[in-house]
Short mmCIF file of C-alpha atoms in Angstrom, two decimals:
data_model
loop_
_atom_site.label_atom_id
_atom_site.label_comp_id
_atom_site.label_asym_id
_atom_site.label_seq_id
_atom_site.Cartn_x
_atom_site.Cartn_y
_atom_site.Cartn_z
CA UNK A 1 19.47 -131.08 -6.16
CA UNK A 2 15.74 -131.80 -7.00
CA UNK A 3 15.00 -131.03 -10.95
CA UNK A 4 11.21 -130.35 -12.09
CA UNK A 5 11.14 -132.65 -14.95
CA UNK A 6 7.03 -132.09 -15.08
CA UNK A 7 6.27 -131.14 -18.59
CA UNK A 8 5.06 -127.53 -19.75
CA UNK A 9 1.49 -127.58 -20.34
CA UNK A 10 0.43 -126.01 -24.09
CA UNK A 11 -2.87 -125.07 -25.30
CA UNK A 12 -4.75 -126.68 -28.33
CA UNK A 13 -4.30 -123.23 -30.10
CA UNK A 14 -0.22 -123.07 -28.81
CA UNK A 15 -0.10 -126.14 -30.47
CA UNK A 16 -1.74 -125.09 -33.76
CA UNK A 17 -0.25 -121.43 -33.80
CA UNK A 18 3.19 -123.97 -33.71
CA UNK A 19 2.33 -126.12 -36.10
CA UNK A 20 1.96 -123.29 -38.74
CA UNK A 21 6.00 -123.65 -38.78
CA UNK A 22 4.89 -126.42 -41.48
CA UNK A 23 3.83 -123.90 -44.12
CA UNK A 24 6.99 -122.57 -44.28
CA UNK A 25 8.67 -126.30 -45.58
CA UNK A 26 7.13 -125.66 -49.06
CA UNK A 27 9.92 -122.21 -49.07
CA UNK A 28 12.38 -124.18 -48.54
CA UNK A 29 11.45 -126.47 -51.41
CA UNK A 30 10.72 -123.83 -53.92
CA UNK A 31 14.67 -122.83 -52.89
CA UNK A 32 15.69 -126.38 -53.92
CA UNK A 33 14.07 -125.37 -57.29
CA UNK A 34 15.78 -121.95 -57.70
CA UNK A 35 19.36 -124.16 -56.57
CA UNK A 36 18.85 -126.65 -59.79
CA UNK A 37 18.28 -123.72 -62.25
CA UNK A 38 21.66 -121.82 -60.94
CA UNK A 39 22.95 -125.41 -61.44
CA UNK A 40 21.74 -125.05 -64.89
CA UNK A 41 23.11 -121.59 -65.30
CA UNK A 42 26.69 -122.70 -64.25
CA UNK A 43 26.85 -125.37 -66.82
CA UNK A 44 25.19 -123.64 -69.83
CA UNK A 45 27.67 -120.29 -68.80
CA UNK A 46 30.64 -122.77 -68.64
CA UNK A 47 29.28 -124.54 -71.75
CA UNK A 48 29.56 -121.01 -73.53
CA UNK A 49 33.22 -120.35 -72.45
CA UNK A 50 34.92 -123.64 -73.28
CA UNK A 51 33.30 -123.26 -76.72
CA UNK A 52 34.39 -119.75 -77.56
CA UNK A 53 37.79 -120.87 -75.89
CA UNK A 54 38.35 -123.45 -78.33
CA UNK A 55 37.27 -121.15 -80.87
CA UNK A 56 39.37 -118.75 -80.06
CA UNK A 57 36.69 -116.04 -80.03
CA UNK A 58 37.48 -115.53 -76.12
CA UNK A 59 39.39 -112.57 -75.00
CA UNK A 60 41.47 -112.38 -71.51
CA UNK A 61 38.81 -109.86 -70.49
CA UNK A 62 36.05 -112.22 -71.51
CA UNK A 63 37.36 -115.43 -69.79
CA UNK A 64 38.23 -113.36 -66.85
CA UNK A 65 34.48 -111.89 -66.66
CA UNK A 66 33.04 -115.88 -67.57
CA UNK A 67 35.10 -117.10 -64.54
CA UNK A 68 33.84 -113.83 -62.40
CA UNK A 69 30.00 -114.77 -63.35
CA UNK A 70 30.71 -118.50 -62.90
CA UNK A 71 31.93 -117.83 -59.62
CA UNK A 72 28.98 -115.34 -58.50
CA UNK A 73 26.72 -118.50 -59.35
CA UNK A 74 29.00 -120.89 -57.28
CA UNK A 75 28.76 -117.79 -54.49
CA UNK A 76 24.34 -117.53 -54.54
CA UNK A 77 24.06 -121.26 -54.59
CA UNK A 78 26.23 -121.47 -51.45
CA UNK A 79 23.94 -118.82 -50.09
CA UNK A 80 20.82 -120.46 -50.90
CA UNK A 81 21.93 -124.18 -49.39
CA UNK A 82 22.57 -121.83 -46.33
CA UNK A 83 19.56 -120.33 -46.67
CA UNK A 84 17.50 -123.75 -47.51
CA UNK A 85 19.68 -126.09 -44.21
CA UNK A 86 20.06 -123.86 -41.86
CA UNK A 87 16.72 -121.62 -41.94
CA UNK A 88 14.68 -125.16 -42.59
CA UNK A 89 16.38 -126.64 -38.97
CA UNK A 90 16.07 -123.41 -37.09
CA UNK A 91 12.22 -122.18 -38.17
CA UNK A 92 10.93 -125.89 -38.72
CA UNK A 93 12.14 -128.46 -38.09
CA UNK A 94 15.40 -130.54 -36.55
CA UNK A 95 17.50 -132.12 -39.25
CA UNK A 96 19.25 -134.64 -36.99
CA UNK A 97 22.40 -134.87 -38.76
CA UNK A 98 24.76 -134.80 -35.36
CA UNK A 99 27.08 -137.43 -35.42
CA UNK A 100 27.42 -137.45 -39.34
CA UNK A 101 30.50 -136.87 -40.70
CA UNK A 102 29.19 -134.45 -43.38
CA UNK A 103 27.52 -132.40 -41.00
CA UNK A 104 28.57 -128.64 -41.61
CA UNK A 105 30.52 -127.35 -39.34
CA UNK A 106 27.76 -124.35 -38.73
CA UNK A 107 24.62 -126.54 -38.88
CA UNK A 108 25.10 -127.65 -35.24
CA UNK A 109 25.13 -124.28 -33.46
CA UNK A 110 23.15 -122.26 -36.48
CA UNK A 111 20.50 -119.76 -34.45
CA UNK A 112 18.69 -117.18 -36.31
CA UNK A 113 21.48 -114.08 -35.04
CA UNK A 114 23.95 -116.41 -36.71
CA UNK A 115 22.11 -117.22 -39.91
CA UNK A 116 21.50 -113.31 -40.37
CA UNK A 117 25.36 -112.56 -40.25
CA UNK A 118 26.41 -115.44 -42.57
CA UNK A 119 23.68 -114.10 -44.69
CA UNK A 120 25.02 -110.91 -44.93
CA UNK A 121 28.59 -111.75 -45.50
CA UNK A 122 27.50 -113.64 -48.02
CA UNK A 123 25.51 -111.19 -49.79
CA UNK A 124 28.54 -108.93 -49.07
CA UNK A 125 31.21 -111.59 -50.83
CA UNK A 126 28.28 -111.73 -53.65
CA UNK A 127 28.48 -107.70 -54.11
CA UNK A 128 32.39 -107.72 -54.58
CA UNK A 129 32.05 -110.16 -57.27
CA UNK A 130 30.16 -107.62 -59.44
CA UNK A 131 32.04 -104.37 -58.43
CA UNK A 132 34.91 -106.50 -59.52
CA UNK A 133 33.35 -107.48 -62.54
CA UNK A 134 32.51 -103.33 -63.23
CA UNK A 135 36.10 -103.06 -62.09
CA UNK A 136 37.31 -105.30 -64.68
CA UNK A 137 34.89 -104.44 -67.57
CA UNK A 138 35.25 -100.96 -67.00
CA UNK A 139 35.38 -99.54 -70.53
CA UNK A 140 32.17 -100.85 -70.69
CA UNK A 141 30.46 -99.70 -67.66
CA UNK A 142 29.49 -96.20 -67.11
CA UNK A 143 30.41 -93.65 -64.15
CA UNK A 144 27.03 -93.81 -62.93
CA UNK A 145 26.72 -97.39 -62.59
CA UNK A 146 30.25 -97.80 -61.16
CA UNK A 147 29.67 -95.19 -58.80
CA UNK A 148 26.35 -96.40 -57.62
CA UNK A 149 27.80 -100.00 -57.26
CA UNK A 150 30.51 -98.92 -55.07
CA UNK A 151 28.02 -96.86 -52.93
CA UNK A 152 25.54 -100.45 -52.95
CA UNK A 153 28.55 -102.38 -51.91
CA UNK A 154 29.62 -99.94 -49.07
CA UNK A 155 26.38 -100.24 -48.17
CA UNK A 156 26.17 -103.86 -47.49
CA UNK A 157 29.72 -103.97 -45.73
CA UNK A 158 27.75 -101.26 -43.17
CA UNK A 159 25.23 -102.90 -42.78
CA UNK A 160 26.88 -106.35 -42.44
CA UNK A 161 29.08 -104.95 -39.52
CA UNK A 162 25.86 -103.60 -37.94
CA UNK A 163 23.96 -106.98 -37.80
CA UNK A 164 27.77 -108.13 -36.68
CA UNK A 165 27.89 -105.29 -33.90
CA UNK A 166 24.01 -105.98 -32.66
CA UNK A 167 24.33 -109.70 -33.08
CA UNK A 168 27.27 -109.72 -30.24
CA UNK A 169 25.27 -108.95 -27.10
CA UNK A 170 21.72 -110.71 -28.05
CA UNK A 171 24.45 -114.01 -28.39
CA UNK A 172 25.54 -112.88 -24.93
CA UNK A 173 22.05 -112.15 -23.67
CA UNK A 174 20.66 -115.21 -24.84
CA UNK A 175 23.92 -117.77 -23.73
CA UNK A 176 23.47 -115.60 -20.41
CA UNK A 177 19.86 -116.67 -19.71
CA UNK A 178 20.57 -119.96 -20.90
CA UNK A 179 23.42 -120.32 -18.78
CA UNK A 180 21.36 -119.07 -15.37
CA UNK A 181 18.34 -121.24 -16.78
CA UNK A 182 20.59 -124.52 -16.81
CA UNK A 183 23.31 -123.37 -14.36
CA UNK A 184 25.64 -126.96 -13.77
CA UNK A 185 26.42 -127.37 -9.87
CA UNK A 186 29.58 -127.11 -9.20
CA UNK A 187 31.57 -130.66 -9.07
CA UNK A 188 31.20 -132.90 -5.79
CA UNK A 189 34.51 -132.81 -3.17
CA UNK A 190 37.71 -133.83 -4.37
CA UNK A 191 38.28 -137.34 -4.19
CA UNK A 192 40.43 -140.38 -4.90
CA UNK A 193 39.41 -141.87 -8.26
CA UNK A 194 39.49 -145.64 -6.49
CA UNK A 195 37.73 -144.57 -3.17
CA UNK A 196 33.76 -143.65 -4.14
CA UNK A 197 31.54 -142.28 -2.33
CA UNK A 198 27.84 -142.00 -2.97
CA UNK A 199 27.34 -138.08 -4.40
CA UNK A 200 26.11 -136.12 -2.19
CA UNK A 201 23.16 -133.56 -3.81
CA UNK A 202 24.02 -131.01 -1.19
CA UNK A 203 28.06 -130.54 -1.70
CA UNK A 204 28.22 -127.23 -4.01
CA UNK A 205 31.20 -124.50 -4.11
CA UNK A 206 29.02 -121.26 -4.58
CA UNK A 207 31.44 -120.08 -6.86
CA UNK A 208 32.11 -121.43 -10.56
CA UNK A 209 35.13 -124.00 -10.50
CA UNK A 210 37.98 -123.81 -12.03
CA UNK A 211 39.46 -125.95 -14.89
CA UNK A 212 42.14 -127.09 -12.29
CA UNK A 213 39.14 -128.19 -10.29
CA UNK A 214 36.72 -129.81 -13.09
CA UNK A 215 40.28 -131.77 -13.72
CA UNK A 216 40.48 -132.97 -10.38
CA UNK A 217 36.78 -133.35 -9.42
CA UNK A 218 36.81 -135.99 -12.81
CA UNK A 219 38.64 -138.07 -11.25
CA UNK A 220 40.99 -139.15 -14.23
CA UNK A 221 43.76 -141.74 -13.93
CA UNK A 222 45.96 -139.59 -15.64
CA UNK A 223 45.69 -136.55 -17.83
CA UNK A 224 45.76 -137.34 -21.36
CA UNK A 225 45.32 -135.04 -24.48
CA UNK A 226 44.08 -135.94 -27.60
CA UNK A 227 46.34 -134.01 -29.30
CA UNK A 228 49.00 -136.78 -27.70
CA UNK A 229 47.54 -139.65 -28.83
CA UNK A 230 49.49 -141.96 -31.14
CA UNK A 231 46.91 -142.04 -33.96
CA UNK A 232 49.54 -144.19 -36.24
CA UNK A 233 49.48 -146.71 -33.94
CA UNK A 234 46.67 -148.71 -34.91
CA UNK A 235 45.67 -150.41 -38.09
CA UNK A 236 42.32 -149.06 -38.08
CA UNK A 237 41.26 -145.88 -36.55
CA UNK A 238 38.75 -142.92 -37.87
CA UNK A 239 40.72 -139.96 -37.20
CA UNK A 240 38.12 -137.62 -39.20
CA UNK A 241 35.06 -138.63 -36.18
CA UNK A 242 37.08 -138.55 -33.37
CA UNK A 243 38.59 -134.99 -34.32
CA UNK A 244 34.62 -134.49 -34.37
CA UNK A 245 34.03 -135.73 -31.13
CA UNK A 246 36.71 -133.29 -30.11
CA UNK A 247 34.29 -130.13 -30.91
CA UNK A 248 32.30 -132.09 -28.20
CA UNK A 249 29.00 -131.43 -29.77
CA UNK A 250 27.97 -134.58 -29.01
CA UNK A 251 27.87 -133.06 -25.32
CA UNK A 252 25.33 -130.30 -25.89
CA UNK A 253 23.50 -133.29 -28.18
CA UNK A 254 23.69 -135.28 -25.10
CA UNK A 255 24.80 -138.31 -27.10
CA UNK A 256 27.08 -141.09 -26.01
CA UNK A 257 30.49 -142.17 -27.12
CA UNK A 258 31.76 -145.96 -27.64
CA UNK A 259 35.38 -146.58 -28.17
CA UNK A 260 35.87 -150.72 -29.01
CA UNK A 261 38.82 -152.00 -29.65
CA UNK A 262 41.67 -154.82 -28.07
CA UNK A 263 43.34 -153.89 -24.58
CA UNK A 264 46.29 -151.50 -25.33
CA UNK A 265 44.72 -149.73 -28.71
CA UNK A 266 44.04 -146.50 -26.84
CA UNK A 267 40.66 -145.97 -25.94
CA UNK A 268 41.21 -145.14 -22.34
CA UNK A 269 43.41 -142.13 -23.66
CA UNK A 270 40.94 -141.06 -25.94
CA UNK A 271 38.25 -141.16 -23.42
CA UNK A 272 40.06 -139.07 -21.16
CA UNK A 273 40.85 -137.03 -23.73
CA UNK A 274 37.39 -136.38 -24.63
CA UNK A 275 36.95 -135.80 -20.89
CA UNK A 276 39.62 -133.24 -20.32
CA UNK A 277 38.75 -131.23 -23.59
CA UNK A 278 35.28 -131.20 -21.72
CA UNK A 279 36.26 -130.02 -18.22
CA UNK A 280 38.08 -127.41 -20.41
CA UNK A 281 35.10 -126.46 -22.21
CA UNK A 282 33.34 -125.78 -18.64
CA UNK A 283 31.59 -129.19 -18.21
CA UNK A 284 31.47 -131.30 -15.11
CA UNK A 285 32.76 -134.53 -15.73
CA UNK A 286 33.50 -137.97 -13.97
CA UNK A 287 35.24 -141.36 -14.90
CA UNK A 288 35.44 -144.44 -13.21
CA UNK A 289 35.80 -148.36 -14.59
CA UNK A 290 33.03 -150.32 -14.78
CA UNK A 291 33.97 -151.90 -11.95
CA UNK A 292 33.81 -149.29 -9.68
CA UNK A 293 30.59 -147.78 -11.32
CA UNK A 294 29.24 -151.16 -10.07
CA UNK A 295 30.63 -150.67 -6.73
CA UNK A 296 29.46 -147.20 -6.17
CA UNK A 297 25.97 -148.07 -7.82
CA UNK A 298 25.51 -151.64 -5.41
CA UNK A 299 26.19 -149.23 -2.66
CA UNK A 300 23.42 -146.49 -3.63
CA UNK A 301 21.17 -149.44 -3.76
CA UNK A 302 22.01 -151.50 -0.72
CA UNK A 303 21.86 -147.76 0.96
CA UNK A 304 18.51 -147.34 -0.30
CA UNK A 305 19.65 -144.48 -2.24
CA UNK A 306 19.90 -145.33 -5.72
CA UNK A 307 17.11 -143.16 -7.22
CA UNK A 308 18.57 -140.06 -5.53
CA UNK A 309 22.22 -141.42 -6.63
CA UNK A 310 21.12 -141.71 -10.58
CA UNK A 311 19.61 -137.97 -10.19
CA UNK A 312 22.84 -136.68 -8.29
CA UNK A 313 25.16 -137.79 -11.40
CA UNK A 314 23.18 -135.77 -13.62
CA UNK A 315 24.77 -132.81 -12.55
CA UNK A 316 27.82 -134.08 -14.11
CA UNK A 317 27.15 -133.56 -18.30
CA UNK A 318 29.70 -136.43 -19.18
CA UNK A 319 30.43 -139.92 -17.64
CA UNK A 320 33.19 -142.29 -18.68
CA UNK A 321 32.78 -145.80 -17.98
CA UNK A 322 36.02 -147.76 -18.45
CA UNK A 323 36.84 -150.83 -18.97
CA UNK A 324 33.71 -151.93 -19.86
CA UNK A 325 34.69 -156.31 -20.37
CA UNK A 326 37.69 -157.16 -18.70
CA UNK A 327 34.78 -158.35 -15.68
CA UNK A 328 31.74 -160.45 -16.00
CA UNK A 329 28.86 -159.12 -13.92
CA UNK A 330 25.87 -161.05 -12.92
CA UNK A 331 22.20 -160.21 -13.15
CA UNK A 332 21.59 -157.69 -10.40
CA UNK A 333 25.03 -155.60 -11.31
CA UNK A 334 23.61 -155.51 -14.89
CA UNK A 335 20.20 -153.74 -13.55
CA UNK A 336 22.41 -151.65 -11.97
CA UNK A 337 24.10 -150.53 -15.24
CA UNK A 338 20.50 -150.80 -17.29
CA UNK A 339 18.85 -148.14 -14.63
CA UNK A 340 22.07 -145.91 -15.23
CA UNK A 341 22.08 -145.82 -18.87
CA UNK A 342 18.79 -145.75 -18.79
CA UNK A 343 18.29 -142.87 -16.59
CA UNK A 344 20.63 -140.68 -18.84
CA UNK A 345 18.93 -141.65 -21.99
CA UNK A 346 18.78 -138.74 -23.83
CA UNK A 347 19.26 -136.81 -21.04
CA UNK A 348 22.97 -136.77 -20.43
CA UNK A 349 26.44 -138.45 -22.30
CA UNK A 350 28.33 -141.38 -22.03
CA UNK A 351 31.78 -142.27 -23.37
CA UNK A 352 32.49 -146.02 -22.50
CA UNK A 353 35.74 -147.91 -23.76
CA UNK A 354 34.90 -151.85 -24.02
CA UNK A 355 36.81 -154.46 -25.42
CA UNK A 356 34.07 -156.21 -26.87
CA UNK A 357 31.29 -154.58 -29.80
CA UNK A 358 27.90 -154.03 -28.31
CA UNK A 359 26.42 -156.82 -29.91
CA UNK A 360 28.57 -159.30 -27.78
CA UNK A 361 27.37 -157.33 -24.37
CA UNK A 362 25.61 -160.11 -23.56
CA UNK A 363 29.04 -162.29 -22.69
CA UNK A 364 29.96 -159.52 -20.11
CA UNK A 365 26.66 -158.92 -18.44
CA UNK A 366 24.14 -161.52 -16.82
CA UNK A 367 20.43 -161.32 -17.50
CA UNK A 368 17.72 -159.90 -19.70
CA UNK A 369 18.94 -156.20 -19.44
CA UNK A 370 22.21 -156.45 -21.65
CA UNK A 371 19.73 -156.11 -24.90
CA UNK A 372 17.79 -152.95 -22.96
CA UNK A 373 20.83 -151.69 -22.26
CA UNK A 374 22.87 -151.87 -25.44
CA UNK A 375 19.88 -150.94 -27.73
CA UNK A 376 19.68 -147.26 -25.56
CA UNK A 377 23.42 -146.60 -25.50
CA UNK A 378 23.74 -147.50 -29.06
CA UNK A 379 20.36 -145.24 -30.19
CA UNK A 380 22.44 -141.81 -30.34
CA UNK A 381 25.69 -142.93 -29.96
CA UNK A 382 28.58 -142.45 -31.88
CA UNK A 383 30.60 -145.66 -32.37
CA UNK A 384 34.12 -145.91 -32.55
CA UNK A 385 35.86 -149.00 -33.71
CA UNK A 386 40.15 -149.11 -32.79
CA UNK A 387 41.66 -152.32 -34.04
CA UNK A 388 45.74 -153.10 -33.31
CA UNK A 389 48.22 -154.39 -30.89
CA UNK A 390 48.32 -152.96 -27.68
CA UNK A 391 50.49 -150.61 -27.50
CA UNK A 392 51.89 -151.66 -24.26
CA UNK A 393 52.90 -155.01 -25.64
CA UNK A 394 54.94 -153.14 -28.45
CA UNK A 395 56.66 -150.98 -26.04
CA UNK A 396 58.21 -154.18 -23.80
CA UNK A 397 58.72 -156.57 -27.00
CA UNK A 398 60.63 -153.56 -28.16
CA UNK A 399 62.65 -152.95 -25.30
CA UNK A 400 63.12 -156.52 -24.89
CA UNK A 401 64.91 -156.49 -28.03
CA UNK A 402 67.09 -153.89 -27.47
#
């Protein structure tokens, strides 16, 4: 399957009306602004309280009503950091946190449907703070104000559940065309994970495949789970990035995956893992070694094939390349590897499990390409570092014992 990778052509004034985006940035800064004075709010409010407190000039309706107000500040700061991160990435410009662990969890799949509804519950969570506040002072607040608050805050609950309601099916719309714009091929024909094949462009099951079949299509040694992996098994492992990993954003970011770490520590299982979760998420996914990725690539090539070969794999989102080590390969194998990564440089993921960090990729492969190679898997990749005894070894030496 041919893809037209020829760029869309844009006019000087498409350009221009594009970069007026720009003018917006100096919003989102004036926003920063209006976030330090409600800093300065909360402080001088909570200032006011502990000093009455000690005083003992503070009533239980007062310190209820200070904590209600403190709260509401807490509540439109919250708002505006929404406001200020996620508007700023969608109607600007990219942020390029992905991979960091303090991303928020919403940042990576904000759109402007999605910003609306937080919005609005927000605003709606906002509003219940002050009818609670009229609730609470209530000596103090007239019928016509409480009534008209209650009617306000109605108000934004309908109209929150609206946005809600209409926000549904333009999602759906939108994922639909998307989805029919960048339809995956179904996986290749089911075959033995040792015995490869060149892929063949052509083999495509007209309907959409199955988990069952992603699963099988992979081609994984076994099926492993991340939820089964032993994560107290190694002295050193960063639980927080691979339950990250497991959203598998880093698929729709198109960034790679390195697990390092001694034989035995578990980065096969977590690769699989990752692999699995994908095939369950709907992607098309396929893992070798790096041994046989060198077999089935020296065969593309002495074939006369490899170009179409490299182009074929893309229609697989994910690949995992075992193993990555425990063989030296010489010169040409190494071009072999450089033209793959290189070919799905920002264009497709990666996981790879090696036994050795990057920086010592030179020991495994021959030639000038390990430093080509290693600089564009590392660029947008998240690294992974597992250090222990193998796990394996544990198991006999303990059964030994017994």
């Amino acid at each position: 399957m041919s893809r037209d990778s020829s760029p869309t052509t844009t006019t000087p004034l498409g350009y221009a009306l594009f970069a007026t985006r720009w003018l917006q940035a100096p919003l989102y800064f004036g926003l920063v602004a209006a976030q330090g004075v409600y800093v300065y709010k909360f402080f001088n409010e909570l200032w006011t309280l502990v000093l009455r407190c000690v005083t003992g000039q503070a009533t239980e309706t007062y310190v209820m009503l200070a904590v209600l107000k403190l709260v509401d500040v807490v509540m439109i700061a919250n708002l505006l950091i929404m406001v200020i991160v996620g508007g700023y990435e969608t109607f600007v410009s990219r942020i390029g946190l992905q991979g960091h662990r303090d991303q928020p969890e919403w940042l990576s799949h904000v759109n402007s449907n999605v910003l609306k509804v937080k919005l609005a519950t927000a605003i709606v969570g906002i509003s219940s703070v002050h009818l609670l506040q009229m609730f609470v002072d209530v000596h103090h607040t007239s019928r016509h104000a409480l009534l008209w608050g209650t009617v306000i805050h109605m108000a934004f609950i309908a109209s929150a559940a609206i946005l809600a309601y209409m926000s549904g099916p333009m999602a759906a719309q939108s994922e639909r065309v998307s989805h029919e714009t960048h339809k995956e091929p179904a996986p290749e024909e089911v075959r033995s994970p040792k015995a490869f094949v060149p892929a063949q462009a052509g083999s495509r099951h007209d309907d959409e495949p199955s988990v069952e079949e992603r699963l099988r299509a992979a081609g994984f040694p076994a099926r492993k789970l991340l939820e089964e992996f032993d994560s107290e098994h190694p002295h050193s492992f960063d639980r927080e990035t691979v339950a990250r990993l497991g959203k598998l954003d880093f698929v729709a970011a198109r960034r790679n995956v390195v697990f390092v770490g001694p034989p035995g520590t578990g980065k096969t299982h977590l690769a699989v893992g990752l692999g699995v979760r994908a095939c369950q998420a709907g992607h098309s996914v396929l893992f070798a070694t790096a041994e046989e990725w060198a077999a089935r690539l020296a065969g593309a090539r002495d074939a006369g094939r490899l170009a179409e070969e490299l182009a074929a794999l893309d229609d697989h989102p994910v690949l995992i390349v075992d193993e990555v080590g425990y063989t030296p390969f010489d010169a040409g194998t190494a071009g072999l590897f450089f033209q793959l990564i290189a070919h799905r440089y920002e264009r497709s993921s990666l996981i790879v499990t090696s036994d050795r960090p990057l920086g010592r990729w030179d020991e495994i492969f021959g030639g000038p390409s390990a430093l080509a190679m290693v600089d564009r898997l590392a660029h947008h990749a998240e690294l992974v570092r597992i250090d222990g005894e193998s796990y394996r070894t544990r198991r006999a030496t303990s059964a030994w014992a017994d």
